[in-house]
Short mmCIF file of C-alpha atoms in Angstrom, two decimals:
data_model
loop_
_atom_site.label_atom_id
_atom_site.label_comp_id
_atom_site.label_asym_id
_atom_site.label_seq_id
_atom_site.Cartn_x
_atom_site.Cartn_y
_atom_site.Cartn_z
CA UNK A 28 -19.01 5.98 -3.79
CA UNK A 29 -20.38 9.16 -3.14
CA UNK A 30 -17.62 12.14 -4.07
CA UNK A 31 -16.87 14.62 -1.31
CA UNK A 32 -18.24 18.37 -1.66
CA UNK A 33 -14.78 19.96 -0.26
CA UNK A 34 -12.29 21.32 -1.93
CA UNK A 35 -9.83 18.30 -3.39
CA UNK A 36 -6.60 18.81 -1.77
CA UNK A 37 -3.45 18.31 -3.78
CA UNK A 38 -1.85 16.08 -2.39
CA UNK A 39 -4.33 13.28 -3.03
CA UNK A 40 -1.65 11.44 -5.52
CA UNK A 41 -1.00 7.47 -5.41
CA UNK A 42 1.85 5.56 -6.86
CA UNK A 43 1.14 2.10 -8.50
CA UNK A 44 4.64 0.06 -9.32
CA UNK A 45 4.51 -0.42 -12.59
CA UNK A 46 5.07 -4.10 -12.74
CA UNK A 47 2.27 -5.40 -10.36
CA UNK A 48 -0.37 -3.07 -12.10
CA UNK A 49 0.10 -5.47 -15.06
CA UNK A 50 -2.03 -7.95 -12.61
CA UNK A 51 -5.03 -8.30 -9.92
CA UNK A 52 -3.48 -8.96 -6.59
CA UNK A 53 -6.57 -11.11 -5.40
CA UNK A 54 -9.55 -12.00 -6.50
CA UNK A 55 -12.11 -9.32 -6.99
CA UNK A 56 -15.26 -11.63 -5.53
CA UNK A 57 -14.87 -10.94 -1.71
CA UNK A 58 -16.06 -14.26 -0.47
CA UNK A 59 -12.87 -15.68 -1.95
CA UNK A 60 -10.44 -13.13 -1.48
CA UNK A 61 -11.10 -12.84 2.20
CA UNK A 62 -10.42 -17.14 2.47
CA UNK A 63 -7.29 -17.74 4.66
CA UNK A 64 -4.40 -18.86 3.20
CA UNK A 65 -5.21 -17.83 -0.22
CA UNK A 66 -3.00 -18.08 -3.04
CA UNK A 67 -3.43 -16.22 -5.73
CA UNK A 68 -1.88 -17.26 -8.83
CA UNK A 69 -1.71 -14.80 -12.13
CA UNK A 70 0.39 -14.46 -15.32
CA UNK A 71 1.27 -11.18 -17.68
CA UNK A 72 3.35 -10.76 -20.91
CA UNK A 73 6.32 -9.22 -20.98
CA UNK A 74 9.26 -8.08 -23.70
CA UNK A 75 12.89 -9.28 -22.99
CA UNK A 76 15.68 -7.90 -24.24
CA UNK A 77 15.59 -9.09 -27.70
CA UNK A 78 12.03 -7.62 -28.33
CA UNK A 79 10.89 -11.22 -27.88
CA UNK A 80 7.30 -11.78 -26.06
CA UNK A 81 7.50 -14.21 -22.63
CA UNK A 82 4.86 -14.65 -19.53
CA UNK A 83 6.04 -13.75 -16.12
CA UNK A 84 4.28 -15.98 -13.55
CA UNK A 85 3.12 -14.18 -10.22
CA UNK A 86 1.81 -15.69 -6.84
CA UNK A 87 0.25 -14.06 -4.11
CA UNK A 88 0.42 -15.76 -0.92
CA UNK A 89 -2.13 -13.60 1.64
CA UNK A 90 -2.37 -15.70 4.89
CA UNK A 91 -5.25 -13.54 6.11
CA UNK A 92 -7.26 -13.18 2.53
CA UNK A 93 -6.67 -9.93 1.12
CA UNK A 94 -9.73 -7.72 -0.53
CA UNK A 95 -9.12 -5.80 -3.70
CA UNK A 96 -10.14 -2.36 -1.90
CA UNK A 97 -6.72 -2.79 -0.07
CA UNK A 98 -5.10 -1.69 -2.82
CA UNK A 99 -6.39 2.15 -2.04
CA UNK A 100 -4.37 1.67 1.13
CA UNK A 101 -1.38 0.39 -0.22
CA UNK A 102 -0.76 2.34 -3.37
CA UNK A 103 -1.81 5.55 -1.32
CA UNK A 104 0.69 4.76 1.84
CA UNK A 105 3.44 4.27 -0.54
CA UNK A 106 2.69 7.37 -2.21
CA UNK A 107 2.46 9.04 0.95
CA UNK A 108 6.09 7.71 2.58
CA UNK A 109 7.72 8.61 -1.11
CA UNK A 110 6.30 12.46 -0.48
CA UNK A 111 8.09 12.89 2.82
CA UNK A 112 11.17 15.26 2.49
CA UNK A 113 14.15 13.07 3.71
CA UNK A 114 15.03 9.54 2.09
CA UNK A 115 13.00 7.25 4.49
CA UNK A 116 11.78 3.80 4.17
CA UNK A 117 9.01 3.91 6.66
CA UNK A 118 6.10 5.99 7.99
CA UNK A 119 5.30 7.19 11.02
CA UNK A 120 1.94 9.27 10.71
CA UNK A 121 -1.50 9.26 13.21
CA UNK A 122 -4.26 6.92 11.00
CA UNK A 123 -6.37 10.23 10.96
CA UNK A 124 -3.43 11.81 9.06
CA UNK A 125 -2.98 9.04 6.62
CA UNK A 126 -6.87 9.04 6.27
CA UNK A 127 -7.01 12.23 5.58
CA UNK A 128 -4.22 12.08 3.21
CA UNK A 129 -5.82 9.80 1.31
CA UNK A 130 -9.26 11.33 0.99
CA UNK A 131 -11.24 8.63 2.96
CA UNK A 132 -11.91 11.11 5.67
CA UNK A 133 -11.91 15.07 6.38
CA UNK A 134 -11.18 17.41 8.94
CA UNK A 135 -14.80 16.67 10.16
CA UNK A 136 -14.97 13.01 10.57
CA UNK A 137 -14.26 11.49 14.10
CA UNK A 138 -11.40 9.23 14.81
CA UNK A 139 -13.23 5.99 15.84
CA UNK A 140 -15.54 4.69 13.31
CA UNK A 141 -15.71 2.18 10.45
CA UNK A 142 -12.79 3.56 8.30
CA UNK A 143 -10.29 3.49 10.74
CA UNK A 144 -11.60 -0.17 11.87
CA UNK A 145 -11.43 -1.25 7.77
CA UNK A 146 -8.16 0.84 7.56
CA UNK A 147 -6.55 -1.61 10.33
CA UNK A 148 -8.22 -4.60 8.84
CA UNK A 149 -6.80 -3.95 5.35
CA UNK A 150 -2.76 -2.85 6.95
CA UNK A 151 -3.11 -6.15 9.05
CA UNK A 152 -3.87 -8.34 5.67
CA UNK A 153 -1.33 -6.39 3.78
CA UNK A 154 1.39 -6.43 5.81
CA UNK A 155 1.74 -10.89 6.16
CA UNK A 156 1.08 -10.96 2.15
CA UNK A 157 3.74 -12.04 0.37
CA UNK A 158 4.65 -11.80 -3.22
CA UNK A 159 6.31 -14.38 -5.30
CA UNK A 160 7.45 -13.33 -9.51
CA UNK A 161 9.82 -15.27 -12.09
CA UNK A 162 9.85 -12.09 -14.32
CA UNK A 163 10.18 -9.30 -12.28
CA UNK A 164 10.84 -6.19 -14.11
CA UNK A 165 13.65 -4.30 -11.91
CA UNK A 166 14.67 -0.38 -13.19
CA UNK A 167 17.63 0.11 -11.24
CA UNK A 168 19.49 -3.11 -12.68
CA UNK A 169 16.89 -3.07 -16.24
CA UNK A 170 16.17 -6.60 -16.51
CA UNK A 171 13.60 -9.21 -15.10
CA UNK A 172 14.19 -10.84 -12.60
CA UNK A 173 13.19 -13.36 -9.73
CA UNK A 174 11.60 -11.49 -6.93
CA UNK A 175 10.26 -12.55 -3.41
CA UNK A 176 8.92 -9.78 -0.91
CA UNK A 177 6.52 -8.29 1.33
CA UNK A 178 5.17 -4.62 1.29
CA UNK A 179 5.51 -3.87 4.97
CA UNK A 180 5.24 -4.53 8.02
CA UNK A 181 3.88 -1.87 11.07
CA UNK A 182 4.10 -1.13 14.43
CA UNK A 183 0.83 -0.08 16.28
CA UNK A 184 -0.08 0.82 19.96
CA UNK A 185 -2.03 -1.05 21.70
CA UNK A 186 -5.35 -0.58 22.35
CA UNK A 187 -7.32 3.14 21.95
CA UNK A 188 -3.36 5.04 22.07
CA UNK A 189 -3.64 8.21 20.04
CA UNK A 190 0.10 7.56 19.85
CA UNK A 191 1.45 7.51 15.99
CA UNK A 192 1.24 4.36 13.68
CA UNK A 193 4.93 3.01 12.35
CA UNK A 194 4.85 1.65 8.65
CA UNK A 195 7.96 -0.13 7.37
CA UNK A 196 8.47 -0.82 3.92
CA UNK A 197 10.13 -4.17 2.91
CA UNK A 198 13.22 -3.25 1.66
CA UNK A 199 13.55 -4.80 -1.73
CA UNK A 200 9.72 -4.30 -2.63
CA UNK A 201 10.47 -0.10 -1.61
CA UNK A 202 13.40 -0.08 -3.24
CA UNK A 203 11.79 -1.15 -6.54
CA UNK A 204 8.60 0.95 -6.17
CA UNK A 205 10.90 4.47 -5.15
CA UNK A 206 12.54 4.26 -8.59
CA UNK A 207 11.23 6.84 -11.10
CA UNK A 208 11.05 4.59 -14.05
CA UNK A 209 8.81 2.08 -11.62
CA UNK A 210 6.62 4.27 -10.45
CA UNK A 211 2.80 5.26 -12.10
CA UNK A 212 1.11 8.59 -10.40
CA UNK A 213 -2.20 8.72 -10.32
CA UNK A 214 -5.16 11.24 -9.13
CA UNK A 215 -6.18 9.00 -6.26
CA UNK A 216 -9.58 10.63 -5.67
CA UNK A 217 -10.68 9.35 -9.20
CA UNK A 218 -9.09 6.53 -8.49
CA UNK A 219 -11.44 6.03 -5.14
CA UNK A 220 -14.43 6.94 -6.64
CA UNK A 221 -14.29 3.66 -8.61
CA UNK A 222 -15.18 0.44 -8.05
CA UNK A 223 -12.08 -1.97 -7.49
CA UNK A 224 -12.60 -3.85 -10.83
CA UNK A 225 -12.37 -0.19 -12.61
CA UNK A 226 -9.50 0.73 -10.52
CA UNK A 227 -7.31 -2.07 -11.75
CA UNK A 228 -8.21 -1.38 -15.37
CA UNK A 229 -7.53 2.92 -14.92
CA UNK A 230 -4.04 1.81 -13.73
CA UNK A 231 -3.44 -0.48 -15.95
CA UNK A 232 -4.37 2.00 -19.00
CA UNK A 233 -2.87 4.72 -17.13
CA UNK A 234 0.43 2.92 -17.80
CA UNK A 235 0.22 2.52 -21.44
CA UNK A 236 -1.51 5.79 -21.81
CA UNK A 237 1.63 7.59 -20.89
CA UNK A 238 3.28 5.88 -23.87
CA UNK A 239 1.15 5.56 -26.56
CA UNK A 240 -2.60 7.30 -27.62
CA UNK A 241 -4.33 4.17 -28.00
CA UNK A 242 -4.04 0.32 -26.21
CA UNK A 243 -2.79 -2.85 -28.49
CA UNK A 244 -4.97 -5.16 -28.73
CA UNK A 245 -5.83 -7.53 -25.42
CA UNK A 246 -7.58 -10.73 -25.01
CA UNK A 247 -10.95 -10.20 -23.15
CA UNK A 248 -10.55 -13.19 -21.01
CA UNK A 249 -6.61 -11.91 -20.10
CA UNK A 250 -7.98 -8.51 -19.39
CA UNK A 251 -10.94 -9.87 -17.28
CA UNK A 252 -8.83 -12.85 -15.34
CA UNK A 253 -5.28 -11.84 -15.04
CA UNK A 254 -5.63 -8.45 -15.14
CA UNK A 255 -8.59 -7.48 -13.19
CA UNK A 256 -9.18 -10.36 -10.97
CA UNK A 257 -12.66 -11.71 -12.18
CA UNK A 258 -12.69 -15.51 -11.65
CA UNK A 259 -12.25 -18.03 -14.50
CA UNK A 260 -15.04 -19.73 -14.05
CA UNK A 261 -17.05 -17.00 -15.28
CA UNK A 262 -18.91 -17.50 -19.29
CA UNK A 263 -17.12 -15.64 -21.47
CA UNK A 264 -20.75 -13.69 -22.54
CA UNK A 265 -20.57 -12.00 -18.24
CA UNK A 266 -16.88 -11.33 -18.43
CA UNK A 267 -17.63 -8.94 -21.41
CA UNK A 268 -20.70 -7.28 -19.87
CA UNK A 269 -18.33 -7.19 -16.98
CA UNK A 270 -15.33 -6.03 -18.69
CA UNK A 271 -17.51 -3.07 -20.82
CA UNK A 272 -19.29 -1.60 -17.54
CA UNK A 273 -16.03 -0.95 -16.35
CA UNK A 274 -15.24 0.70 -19.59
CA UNK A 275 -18.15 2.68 -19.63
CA UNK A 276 -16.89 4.25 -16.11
CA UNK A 277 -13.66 5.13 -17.21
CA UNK A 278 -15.40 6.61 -20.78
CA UNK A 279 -17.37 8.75 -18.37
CA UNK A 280 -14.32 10.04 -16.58
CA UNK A 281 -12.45 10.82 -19.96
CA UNK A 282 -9.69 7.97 -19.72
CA UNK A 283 -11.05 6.20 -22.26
CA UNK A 284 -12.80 7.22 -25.77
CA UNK A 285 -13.88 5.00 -28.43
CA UNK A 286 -13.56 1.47 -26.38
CA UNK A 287 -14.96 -1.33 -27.84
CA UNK A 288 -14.93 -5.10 -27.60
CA UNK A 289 -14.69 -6.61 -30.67
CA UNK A 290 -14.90 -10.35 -31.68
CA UNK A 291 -12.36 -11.57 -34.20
CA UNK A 292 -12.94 -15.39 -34.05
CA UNK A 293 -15.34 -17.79 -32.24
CA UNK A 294 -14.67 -17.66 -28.85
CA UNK A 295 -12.25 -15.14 -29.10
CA UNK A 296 -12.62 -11.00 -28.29
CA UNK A 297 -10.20 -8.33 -27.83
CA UNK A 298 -10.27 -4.81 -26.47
CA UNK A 299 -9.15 -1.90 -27.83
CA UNK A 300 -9.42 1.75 -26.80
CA UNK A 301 -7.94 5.47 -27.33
CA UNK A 302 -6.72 7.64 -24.58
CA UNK A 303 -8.65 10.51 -23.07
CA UNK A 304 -8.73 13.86 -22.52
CA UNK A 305 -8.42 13.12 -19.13
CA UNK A 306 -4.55 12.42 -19.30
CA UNK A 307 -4.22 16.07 -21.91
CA UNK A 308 -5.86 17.77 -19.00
CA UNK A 309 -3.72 16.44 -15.73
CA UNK A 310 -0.96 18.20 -14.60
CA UNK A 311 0.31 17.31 -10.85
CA UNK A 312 2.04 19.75 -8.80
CA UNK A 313 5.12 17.39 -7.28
CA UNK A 314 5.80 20.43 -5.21
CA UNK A 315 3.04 19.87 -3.03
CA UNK A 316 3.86 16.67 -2.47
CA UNK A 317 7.11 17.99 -0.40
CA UNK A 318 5.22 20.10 2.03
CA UNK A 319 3.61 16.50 3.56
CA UNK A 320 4.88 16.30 6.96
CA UNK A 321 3.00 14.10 9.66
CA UNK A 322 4.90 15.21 12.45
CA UNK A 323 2.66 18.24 12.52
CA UNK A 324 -0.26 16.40 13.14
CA UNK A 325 1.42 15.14 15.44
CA UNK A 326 2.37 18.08 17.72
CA UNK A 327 -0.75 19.73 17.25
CA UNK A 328 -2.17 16.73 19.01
CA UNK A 329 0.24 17.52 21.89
CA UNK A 330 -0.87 20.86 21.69
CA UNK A 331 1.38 23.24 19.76
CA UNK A 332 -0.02 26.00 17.98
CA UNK A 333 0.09 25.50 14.08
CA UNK A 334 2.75 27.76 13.82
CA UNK A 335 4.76 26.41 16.42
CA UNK A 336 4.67 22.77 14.89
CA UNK A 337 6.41 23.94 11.91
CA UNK A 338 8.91 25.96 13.42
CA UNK A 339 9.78 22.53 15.66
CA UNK A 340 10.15 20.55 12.45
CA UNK A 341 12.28 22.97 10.99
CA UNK A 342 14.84 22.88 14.23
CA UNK A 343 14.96 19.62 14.75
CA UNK A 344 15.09 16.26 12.73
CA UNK A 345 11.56 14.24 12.17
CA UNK A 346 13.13 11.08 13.89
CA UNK A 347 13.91 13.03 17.43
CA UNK A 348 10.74 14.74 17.10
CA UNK A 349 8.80 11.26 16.38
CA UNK A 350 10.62 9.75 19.34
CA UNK A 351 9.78 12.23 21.58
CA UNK A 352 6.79 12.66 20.39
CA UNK A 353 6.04 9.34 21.26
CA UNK A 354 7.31 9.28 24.26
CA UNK A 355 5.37 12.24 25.74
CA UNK A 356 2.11 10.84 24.39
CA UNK A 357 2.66 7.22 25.81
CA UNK A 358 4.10 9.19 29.25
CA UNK A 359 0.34 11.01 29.70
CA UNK A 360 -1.56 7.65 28.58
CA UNK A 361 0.63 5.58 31.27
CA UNK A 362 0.68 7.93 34.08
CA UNK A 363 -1.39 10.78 33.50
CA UNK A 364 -0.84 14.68 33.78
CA UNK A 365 1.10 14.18 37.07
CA UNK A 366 4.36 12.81 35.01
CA UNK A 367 5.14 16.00 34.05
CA UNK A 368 6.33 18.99 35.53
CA UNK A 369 4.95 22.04 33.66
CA UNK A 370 2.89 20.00 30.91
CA UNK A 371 3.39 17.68 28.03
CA UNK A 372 4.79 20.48 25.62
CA UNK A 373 7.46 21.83 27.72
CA UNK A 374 8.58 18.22 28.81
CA UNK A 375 8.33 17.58 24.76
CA UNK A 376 10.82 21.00 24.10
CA UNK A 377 12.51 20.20 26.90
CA UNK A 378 13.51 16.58 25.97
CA UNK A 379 13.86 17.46 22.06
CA UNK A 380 16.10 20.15 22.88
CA UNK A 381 18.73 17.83 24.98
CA UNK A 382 18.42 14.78 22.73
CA UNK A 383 19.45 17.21 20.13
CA UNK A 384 22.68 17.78 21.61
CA UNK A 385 22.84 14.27 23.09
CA UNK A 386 22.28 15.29 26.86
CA UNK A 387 19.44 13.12 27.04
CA UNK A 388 18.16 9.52 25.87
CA UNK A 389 14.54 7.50 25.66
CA UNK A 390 13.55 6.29 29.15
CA UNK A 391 13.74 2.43 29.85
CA UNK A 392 10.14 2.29 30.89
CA UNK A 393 9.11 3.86 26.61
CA UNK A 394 11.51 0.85 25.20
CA UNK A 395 9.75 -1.76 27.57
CA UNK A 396 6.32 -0.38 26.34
CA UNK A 397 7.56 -0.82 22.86
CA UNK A 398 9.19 -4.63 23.25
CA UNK A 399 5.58 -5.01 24.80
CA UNK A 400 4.01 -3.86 21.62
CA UNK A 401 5.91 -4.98 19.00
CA UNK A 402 5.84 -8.95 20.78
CA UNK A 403 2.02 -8.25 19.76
CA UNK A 404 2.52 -8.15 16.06
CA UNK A 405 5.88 -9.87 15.32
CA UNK A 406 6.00 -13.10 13.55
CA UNK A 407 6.75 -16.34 15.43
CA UNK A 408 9.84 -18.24 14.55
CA UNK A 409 7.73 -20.73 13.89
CA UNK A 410 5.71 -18.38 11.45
CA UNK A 411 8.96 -17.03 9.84
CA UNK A 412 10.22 -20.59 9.06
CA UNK A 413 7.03 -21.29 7.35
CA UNK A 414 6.79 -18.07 5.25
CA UNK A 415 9.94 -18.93 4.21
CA UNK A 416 9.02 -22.47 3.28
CA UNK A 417 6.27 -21.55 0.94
CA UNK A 418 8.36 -19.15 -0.76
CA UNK A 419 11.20 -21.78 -1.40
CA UNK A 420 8.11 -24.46 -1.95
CA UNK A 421 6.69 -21.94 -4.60
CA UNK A 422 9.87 -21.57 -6.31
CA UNK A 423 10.03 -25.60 -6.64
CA UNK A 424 12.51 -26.26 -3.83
CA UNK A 425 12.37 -29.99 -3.17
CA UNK A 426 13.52 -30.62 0.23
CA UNK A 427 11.32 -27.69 1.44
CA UNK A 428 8.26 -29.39 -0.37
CA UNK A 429 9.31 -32.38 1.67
CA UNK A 430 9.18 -30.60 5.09
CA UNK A 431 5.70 -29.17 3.96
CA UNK A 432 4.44 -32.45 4.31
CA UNK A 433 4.76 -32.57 7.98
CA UNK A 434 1.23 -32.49 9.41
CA UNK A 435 2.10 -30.97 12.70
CA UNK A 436 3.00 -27.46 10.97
CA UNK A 437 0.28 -25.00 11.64
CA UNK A 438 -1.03 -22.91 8.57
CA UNK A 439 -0.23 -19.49 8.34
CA UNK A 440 -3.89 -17.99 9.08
CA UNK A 441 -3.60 -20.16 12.76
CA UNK A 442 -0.58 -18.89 13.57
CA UNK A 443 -1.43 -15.05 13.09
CA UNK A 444 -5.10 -15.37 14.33
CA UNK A 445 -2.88 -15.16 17.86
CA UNK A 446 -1.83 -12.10 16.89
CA UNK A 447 -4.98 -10.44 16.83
#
């Protein structure tokens, strides 16, 4: 991928949780990532309490496929909703902010071409996946444990709305990746300047890196299967010209000095490495992560002058201002410039100001617009009774394996195709 020639901004951090870096999330061949109702099945080693060495099992269950290049969109929007300045568990941002944000556009790009189309595609795969562990490792009560979530769901406007997107976390999957001691910061514009096979293996040494100045020593095949998502099919002669040109790229970007593959029995090779410079040299400014505020985008979109946005966002809360916000953008897209008054920013001021001090509420007609939208991208019941099935089915419940065996239960990938 071809680096951008402005000036790296720094805020251009991701967060990978710890525990699903360990893994690939998918496949890394496209053709069978991107097959509907794949699920994805992978295994890691772990430590338990007693210093003794066990294998968590992992599924992935991604109704809609799910491509390994996701993963710049999910690490980066979690990084992004961490960075705001209250304690929130969602997002609300414009996609040319969050694109932005994360590097994959600048100030210069328009706001209708392929990235924002593969930015949709990717939120829409991420947000049915589900995830499935035995040995979950869990900071906040320091023990593995059984997990089942998603990542998140959203809430978009229909059609070409400039109105904000609305990202909401899943609340046991945020609550595990928010913790410090489950969280792994990252430069994300090295991180997109890779291909998706490297950028599972940079996490993954980014982890131990931070612990120790050289890796143990892995299995080739575990590296090259579990880890990075190559397929198992694969001789083991291509997963180590595989595994090495991958290694070669992060050599080249100082993470890695002095990796090798070695072969220590027949059929058998392991991979070792030492940490680079790159990790002596990196130093990330957490204060600039604070100063992240999409509401400003936001405003100026409404018009406000720069200094204007920031002086709103200091009054008032980012909720009321969202709301609002909202509300004045979908008001001009409905009915035009003849809604209001004066003009959209003094009927945003206006409103902001009497909300504040509870003198005014959202109009019936914005909460019929959004039951409208969000009956676009909801789960059926039907839908919901099924995830839920294949979760209990993949934790070995028999009476829901049973019920699976009804034919007249629609897969996953039919049902959400009418959501499109």
């Amino acid at each position: 991928m071809e680096k951008t020639k402005h000036k790296k901004a720094e805020n251009q951090t991701g967060i990978g949780q710890l525990s699903l870096v360990e893994h690939s999330l998918c496949p890394l061949d496209r053709q069978a990532s991107l097959s509907e109702n794949l699920v994805h099945q992978v295994e890691y080693r772990y430590s338990d309490a007693k210093r003794k060495r066990r294998t968590a099992h992992a599924r992935v269950f991604c109704p809609l496929g799910l491509s390994a290049s996701d993963e710049l969109y999910l690490w980066g929007l979690l990084a992004l909703t961490l960075s705001l300045q209250d304690d929130r568990s969602d997002l609300v941002a414009t996609p040319h902010w969050c694109l932005r944000q994360l590097g994959v556009v600048d100030t210069r790009s328009g706001r209708g071409g392929e990235q924002y189309r593969l930015f949709r595609d990717a939120i829409r795969r991420l947000s049915v996946t589900s995830y499935l562990c035995d040995a979950f490792y869990d900071p906040i009560k320091a023990e593995h444990r059984e997990v089942s979530f998603h990542f998140f769901s959203y809430d978009l406007p229909s059609g070409s709305s400039h109105r904000a997107w609305r990202f909401n976390w899943d609340r046991t999957f945020f609550d595990l990746a928010k913790h410090g001691a489950s969280q792994l910061r990252f430069d994300l514009e090295l991180y997109r300047s890779l291909d998706p096979a490297s950028r599972r293996l940079f996490l993954f040494v980014s982890k131990i890196f931070h612990r120790r100045s050289s890796l143990p020593s892995f299995d080739l095949r575990y590296v090259a299967v579990e880890l990075m998502g190559f397929s198992p099919t694969v001789t083991l002669r291509d997963l180590r010209i595989k595994v090495i040109r991958c290694l070669k790229k992060l050599g080249a970007c100082n993470v890695v000095r002095d990796a090798e593959i070695s072969r220590v029995s027949k059929g058998k090779y392991v991979l070792s490495a030492n940490r680079g410079v790159y990790f002596d040299q990196r130093a990330e400014d957490k204060a600039s992560m604070k100063k992240l505020q999409p509401i400003i985008e936001t405003l100026i979109g409404l018009g406000f002058e720069t200094g204007a946005a920031y002086s709103l966002s200091r009054k008032y809360p980012a909720r009321l201002l969202e709301e609002w916000a909202d509300i004045t953008q979908a008001a001009s897209e409905r009915f035009g410039k003849a809604f209001f008054k004066k003009s959209p920013m003094a009927f945003f001021v206006d409103s902001v100001s009497k909300a504040s001090k509870g003198q005014r509420t959202a109009p019936d007609w914005w909460h019929e617009v959004r039951r409208e939208e969000q009956n676009q991208v909801e789960l059926s019941n039907k839908s919901q009774k099924l995830f839920a099935n294949l979760r209990a089915e993949l934790f070995g419940d028999s009476a829901v394996k049973q019920s699976q065996q009804d034919a007249s239960v629609e897969t996953a990938a039919d049902i959400l195709k009418s959501f499109n």
